[in-house]
Amino acid sequence: MIRAVSADRWVIVGITGAFTLCGVIYALIAPQWYRADVVMVPADQKSMSNAFGQLGGLASLAGVSLPSGSNTEPLAVLRSQGFSRSFIESRELTKTILDGFGESSEEKDVRDALKLFDIKVRSVVEEKKAGTVTLSIIWRDPVVAADWANSMVRMLNDRQRKKALDEAERNVTYLQKEIANTSVISLQQSLGRVLETEMQKLLLARGNEEFAYKIIDPAVASKERFAPRRSVIAVLSFLAGILFASMLTLTRHFFPLGLTR
C-alpha cells in the first residue's frame, strides 16, 4: 500500500488539488446567505391568569371562555403554515422567494413559495429551560432578513391581540345582556365578577402591543454571512480529494491482483 501510494503520489496530489480548487471556486461563487434572529419570551400574564383561574368555573357555566395563560397557542401559530402564508401574501413575497431560490415564478404559486419559506427560510426554536423562543430568518439580504423576522413577530402579536380583543368584546356584550335579564342578586354579583375579569382582559389587550411575545433581542442586519462557510467547504473538499485519490490508487494496484488470484 505504501509503495502504491508513493508511486502514484503525483496523481493523488493532482486529484486532491482539483477537488480543493473546485470547492474553493464553489465557495467563492455560491450565493451568500445571512441569518437574522429575534429572541423573545412569552408575555407576562401570570397575574391575570390567576384571576381568570379563580372564576373559570363560573365563566364556563355562563358560557364565557377565559384565557388559560398558556404559551402553546402563540408558538403553534408562529410555526403554522397558515401564519407563514398570511405573512407571504400580506407582503406579496411569492415572486421574491421563488426568485431567491432560482425557481420559475411563472410555473409555481404561493404554495411552492410557502414550502421553501418553511423549510429553508424560517425556523423557530424553543428553549424550554431558558423560557425563550428564537425566530430565525435566512435570506440573501441581511437587511431584508432582519425586517422579515421583526415583522413576523409584530404580525403575530397584532393577530393574537386582535383575537383577544374580539373575544373579550363579545364576552362583555354577552355578560351585560345576561346581567340585565336576570333579577337574582347573587347571580348578578357572580356575573359581575366575570364581567370585571373580561373588562380587565379587554384593557390588557388594548394597552399591550407585545401581547403574545415580548422581544428581548430584536433582529439586526448581520455583517457575517451564515452560508456558505468557505473554510469548511475548502477543508471538506481537500479531505474528499485525498479520500477519492487514495481509493483510486489502491484500486488500480490491488484490484487486478485480486482478479488473477
Short mmCIF file of C-alpha atoms in Angstrom, two decimals:
data_model
loop_
_atom_site.label_atom_id
_atom_site.label_comp_id
_atom_site.label_asym_id
_atom_site.label_seq_id
_atom_site.Cartn_x
_atom_site.Cartn_y
_atom_site.Cartn_z
CA MET A 1 0.00 0.00 0.00
CA ILE A 2 2.84 2.38 0.84
CA ARG A 3 4.60 1.59 -2.46
CA ALA A 4 1.35 2.07 -4.38
CA VAL A 5 0.66 5.43 -2.79
CA SER A 6 4.27 6.50 -3.29
CA ALA A 7 4.19 5.53 -6.97
CA ASP A 8 1.02 7.49 -7.62
CA ARG A 9 1.76 10.38 -5.30
CA TRP A 10 1.51 12.95 -8.08
CA VAL A 11 -1.84 11.54 -9.13
CA ILE A 12 -3.04 11.89 -5.56
CA VAL A 13 -1.69 15.44 -5.37
CA GLY A 14 -3.35 16.36 -8.65
CA ILE A 15 -6.75 14.91 -7.77
CA THR A 16 -6.66 16.42 -4.29
CA GLY A 17 -5.72 19.79 -5.73
CA ALA A 18 -8.53 19.59 -8.28
CA PHE A 19 -11.10 18.75 -5.61
CA THR A 20 -9.84 21.54 -3.37
CA LEU A 21 -9.84 24.05 -6.22
CA CYS A 22 -13.40 23.15 -7.18
CA GLY A 23 -14.51 23.52 -3.57
CA VAL A 24 -12.86 26.94 -3.24
CA ILE A 25 -14.38 28.14 -6.50
CA TYR A 26 -17.82 26.99 -5.39
CA ALA A 27 -17.41 28.69 -2.02
CA LEU A 28 -16.49 31.95 -3.75
CA ILE A 29 -19.28 31.99 -6.34
CA ALA A 30 -22.07 30.44 -4.26
CA PRO A 31 -24.87 32.82 -3.16
CA GLN A 32 -24.31 34.32 0.26
CA TRP A 33 -26.98 33.85 2.91
CA TYR A 34 -27.46 35.81 6.12
CA ARG A 35 -29.41 34.93 9.26
CA ALA A 36 -31.40 37.27 11.48
CA ASP A 37 -32.62 36.14 14.91
CA VAL A 38 -35.35 37.52 17.15
CA VAL A 39 -35.14 36.34 20.76
CA MET A 40 -38.37 36.72 22.74
CA VAL A 41 -40.19 35.49 25.81
CA PRO A 42 -43.90 34.89 26.39
CA ALA A 43 -45.75 37.98 27.59
CA ASP A 44 -46.11 38.00 31.37
CA GLN A 45 -49.78 37.46 32.12
CA LYS A 46 -49.44 35.38 35.28
CA SER A 47 -51.38 37.76 37.48
CA MET A 48 -54.23 37.91 35.01
CA SER A 49 -54.16 34.12 34.58
CA ASN A 50 -54.53 33.65 38.35
CA ALA A 51 -57.54 35.92 38.39
CA PHE A 52 -59.06 34.12 35.44
CA GLY A 53 -58.46 30.75 37.07
CA GLN A 54 -60.47 31.69 40.15
CA LEU A 55 -63.51 32.45 38.00
CA GLY A 56 -63.02 29.75 35.39
CA GLY A 57 -65.79 27.50 36.67
CA LEU A 58 -68.36 30.26 36.88
CA ALA A 59 -67.37 31.59 33.47
CA SER A 60 -67.83 28.18 31.88
CA LEU A 61 -71.32 27.93 33.37
CA ALA A 62 -72.12 31.34 31.94
CA GLY A 63 -70.91 30.28 28.51
CA VAL A 64 -67.83 32.52 28.56
CA SER A 65 -64.33 31.24 27.77
CA LEU A 66 -61.42 32.74 29.71
CA PRO A 67 -57.78 32.55 28.61
CA SER A 68 -55.61 29.90 30.21
CA GLY A 69 -52.36 31.87 30.01
CA SER A 70 -50.66 29.04 28.13
CA ASN A 71 -47.89 29.79 25.66
CA THR A 72 -48.72 26.87 23.37
CA GLU A 73 -51.12 28.75 21.12
CA PRO A 74 -48.83 31.65 20.08
CA LEU A 75 -45.96 29.21 19.49
CA ALA A 76 -48.19 26.93 17.42
CA VAL A 77 -49.42 29.90 15.39
CA LEU A 78 -45.86 31.08 14.79
CA ARG A 79 -44.89 27.64 13.47
CA SER A 80 -48.04 27.13 11.42
CA GLN A 81 -48.17 27.21 7.63
CA GLY A 82 -51.29 29.33 7.79
CA PHE A 83 -49.45 32.14 9.57
CA SER A 84 -46.50 31.90 7.17
CA ARG A 85 -48.86 32.03 4.22
CA SER A 86 -50.60 35.10 5.64
CA PHE A 87 -47.22 36.79 6.03
CA ILE A 88 -46.17 35.93 2.47
CA GLU A 89 -49.47 37.08 0.98
CA SER A 90 -49.69 40.27 3.04
CA ARG A 91 -46.26 41.39 1.82
CA GLU A 92 -46.56 39.86 -1.68
CA LEU A 93 -43.39 37.81 -1.30
CA THR A 94 -44.27 34.87 -3.53
CA LYS A 95 -42.19 36.00 -6.51
CA THR A 96 -39.37 37.24 -4.26
CA ILE A 97 -39.00 33.88 -2.52
CA LEU A 98 -39.22 31.85 -5.71
CA ASP A 99 -36.66 34.05 -7.47
CA GLY A 100 -34.38 33.86 -4.46
CA PHE A 101 -34.06 30.10 -4.89
CA GLY A 102 -33.92 30.18 -8.68
CA GLU A 103 -37.45 28.87 -9.12
CA SER A 104 -39.61 29.92 -12.04
CA SER A 105 -42.37 32.15 -10.70
CA GLU A 106 -44.43 31.60 -13.87
CA GLU A 107 -44.98 27.89 -13.27
CA LYS A 108 -45.35 27.97 -9.46
CA ASP A 109 -47.53 29.77 -6.95
CA VAL A 110 -47.73 30.70 -3.28
CA ARG A 111 -47.82 27.05 -2.20
CA ASP A 112 -44.36 26.49 -3.62
CA ALA A 113 -43.10 29.69 -2.03
CA LEU A 114 -44.60 28.61 1.30
CA LYS A 115 -42.79 25.27 1.14
CA LEU A 116 -39.46 26.97 0.51
CA PHE A 117 -40.16 29.52 3.23
CA ASP A 118 -40.96 26.92 5.90
CA ILE A 119 -38.05 24.61 5.03
CA LYS A 120 -35.23 26.97 4.08
CA VAL A 121 -36.07 30.48 5.28
CA ARG A 122 -37.90 30.43 8.62
CA SER A 123 -37.16 28.40 11.73
CA VAL A 124 -38.49 28.57 15.29
CA VAL A 125 -36.58 27.16 18.25
CA GLU A 126 -37.99 26.98 21.77
CA GLU A 127 -35.58 26.85 24.71
CA LYS A 128 -37.72 25.41 27.46
CA LYS A 129 -35.11 25.77 30.20
CA ALA A 130 -34.43 29.41 29.43
CA GLY A 131 -38.06 30.11 28.57
CA THR A 132 -37.15 31.84 25.31
CA VAL A 133 -38.30 31.44 21.72
CA THR A 134 -35.99 32.31 18.81
CA LEU A 135 -37.36 33.10 15.37
CA SER A 136 -34.69 32.88 12.65
CA ILE A 137 -34.89 34.10 9.06
CA ILE A 138 -32.24 33.14 6.49
CA TRP A 139 -32.06 35.26 3.34
CA ARG A 140 -29.61 36.70 0.84
CA ASP A 141 -30.02 40.29 2.03
CA PRO A 142 -29.22 40.80 5.75
CA VAL A 143 -31.43 43.89 5.96
CA VAL A 144 -34.39 42.04 4.45
CA ALA A 145 -33.84 39.07 6.76
CA ALA A 146 -33.94 41.31 9.84
CA ASP A 147 -37.02 43.13 8.54
CA TRP A 148 -38.91 39.88 7.91
CA ALA A 149 -38.04 38.50 11.35
CA ASN A 150 -39.16 41.62 13.23
CA SER A 151 -42.26 41.98 11.05
CA MET A 152 -43.35 38.38 11.71
CA VAL A 153 -43.21 38.93 15.47
CA ARG A 154 -45.19 42.16 15.19
CA MET A 155 -47.75 40.43 12.98
CA LEU A 156 -48.09 37.59 15.49
CA ASN A 157 -48.60 39.99 18.40
CA ASP A 158 -51.16 42.01 16.44
CA ARG A 159 -53.02 38.85 15.41
CA GLN A 160 -53.19 37.43 18.94
CA ARG A 161 -54.07 40.83 20.37
CA LYS A 162 -56.92 41.36 17.90
CA LYS A 163 -58.22 37.87 18.63
CA ALA A 164 -58.22 38.56 22.38
CA LEU A 165 -59.96 41.92 21.84
CA ASP A 166 -62.71 40.42 19.70
CA GLU A 167 -63.28 37.62 22.19
CA ALA A 168 -63.35 39.98 25.17
CA GLU A 169 -65.75 42.39 23.46
CA ARG A 170 -68.13 39.54 22.62
CA ASN A 171 -67.98 38.27 26.18
CA VAL A 172 -68.57 41.75 27.65
CA THR A 173 -71.62 42.27 25.46
CA TYR A 174 -72.99 38.85 26.35
CA LEU A 175 -72.44 39.28 30.09
CA GLN A 176 -74.01 42.73 30.15
CA LYS A 177 -77.07 41.31 28.44
CA GLU A 178 -77.28 38.41 30.90
CA ILE A 179 -76.95 40.72 33.92
CA ALA A 180 -79.72 42.93 32.59
CA ASN A 181 -82.03 39.94 32.01
CA THR A 182 -81.66 38.33 35.44
CA SER A 183 -83.26 39.54 38.66
CA VAL A 184 -81.37 37.21 41.00
CA ILE A 185 -78.98 39.36 43.06
CA SER A 186 -76.47 36.61 43.74
CA LEU A 187 -76.32 35.67 40.06
CA GLN A 188 -75.91 39.31 39.10
CA GLN A 189 -72.99 39.61 41.51
CA SER A 190 -71.34 36.47 40.15
CA LEU A 191 -71.77 37.57 36.57
CA GLY A 192 -70.47 40.98 37.57
CA ARG A 193 -67.22 39.45 38.76
CA VAL A 194 -66.84 37.60 35.48
CA LEU A 195 -67.65 40.85 33.64
CA GLU A 196 -64.97 42.65 35.65
CA THR A 197 -62.44 40.00 34.64
CA GLU A 198 -63.42 40.34 30.98
CA MET A 199 -63.00 44.11 31.25
CA GLN A 200 -59.52 43.59 32.67
CA LYS A 201 -58.75 41.28 29.78
CA LEU A 202 -60.05 43.91 27.36
CA LEU A 203 -57.90 46.63 28.89
CA LEU A 204 -54.86 44.36 28.90
CA ALA A 205 -55.23 43.64 25.20
CA ARG A 206 -55.81 47.29 24.30
CA GLY A 207 -52.82 48.60 26.22
CA ASN A 208 -50.27 45.92 25.38
CA GLU A 209 -48.79 45.83 21.88
CA GLU A 210 -46.49 42.91 22.77
CA PHE A 211 -49.46 40.76 23.64
CA ALA A 212 -48.12 37.28 22.84
CA TYR A 213 -44.35 37.73 22.99
CA LYS A 214 -42.03 40.37 24.38
CA ILE A 215 -38.93 40.96 22.30
CA ILE A 216 -35.71 40.59 24.27
CA ASP A 217 -33.28 40.87 21.37
CA PRO A 218 -34.66 42.24 18.07
CA ALA A 219 -33.24 41.15 14.75
CA VAL A 220 -30.49 43.29 13.22
CA ALA A 221 -28.76 43.12 9.86
CA SER A 222 -25.79 40.79 10.24
CA LYS A 223 -22.37 41.62 8.80
CA GLU A 224 -21.26 37.99 8.86
CA ARG A 225 -22.72 35.56 6.36
CA PHE A 226 -24.43 32.42 7.58
CA ALA A 227 -23.61 30.43 4.45
CA PRO A 228 -21.59 29.33 2.58
CA ARG A 229 -18.89 28.58 5.16
CA ARG A 230 -15.90 28.86 2.90
CA SER A 231 -13.28 27.45 5.25
CA VAL A 232 -15.42 24.39 5.97
CA ILE A 233 -16.06 23.81 2.26
CA ALA A 234 -12.34 24.09 1.47
CA VAL A 235 -11.37 21.60 4.21
CA LEU A 236 -14.08 19.12 3.20
CA SER A 237 -13.08 19.39 -0.46
CA PHE A 238 -9.44 18.72 0.47
CA LEU A 239 -10.38 15.65 2.54
CA ALA A 240 -12.72 14.37 -0.18
CA GLY A 241 -9.94 14.73 -2.74
CA ILE A 242 -7.48 12.75 -0.62
CA LEU A 243 -10.04 10.03 0.02
CA PHE A 244 -11.05 9.68 -3.63
CA ALA A 245 -7.44 9.72 -4.89
CA SER A 246 -6.34 7.13 -2.32
CA MET A 247 -9.23 4.80 -3.18
CA LEU A 248 -8.49 5.19 -6.88
CA THR A 249 -4.78 4.42 -6.38
CA LEU A 250 -5.39 1.35 -4.22
CA THR A 251 -8.00 0.05 -6.65
CA ARG A 252 -5.58 0.37 -9.59
CA HIS A 253 -2.84 -1.55 -7.78
CA PHE A 254 -4.75 -4.25 -5.93
CA PHE A 255 -7.91 -4.93 -7.91
CA PRO A 256 -6.09 -6.60 -10.87
CA LEU A 257 -4.15 -8.76 -8.39
CA GLY A 258 -7.40 -9.95 -6.91
CA LEU A 259 -8.68 -10.98 -10.36
CA THR A 260 -5.59 -13.09 -11.14
CA ARG A 261 -5.97 -14.99 -7.94
#
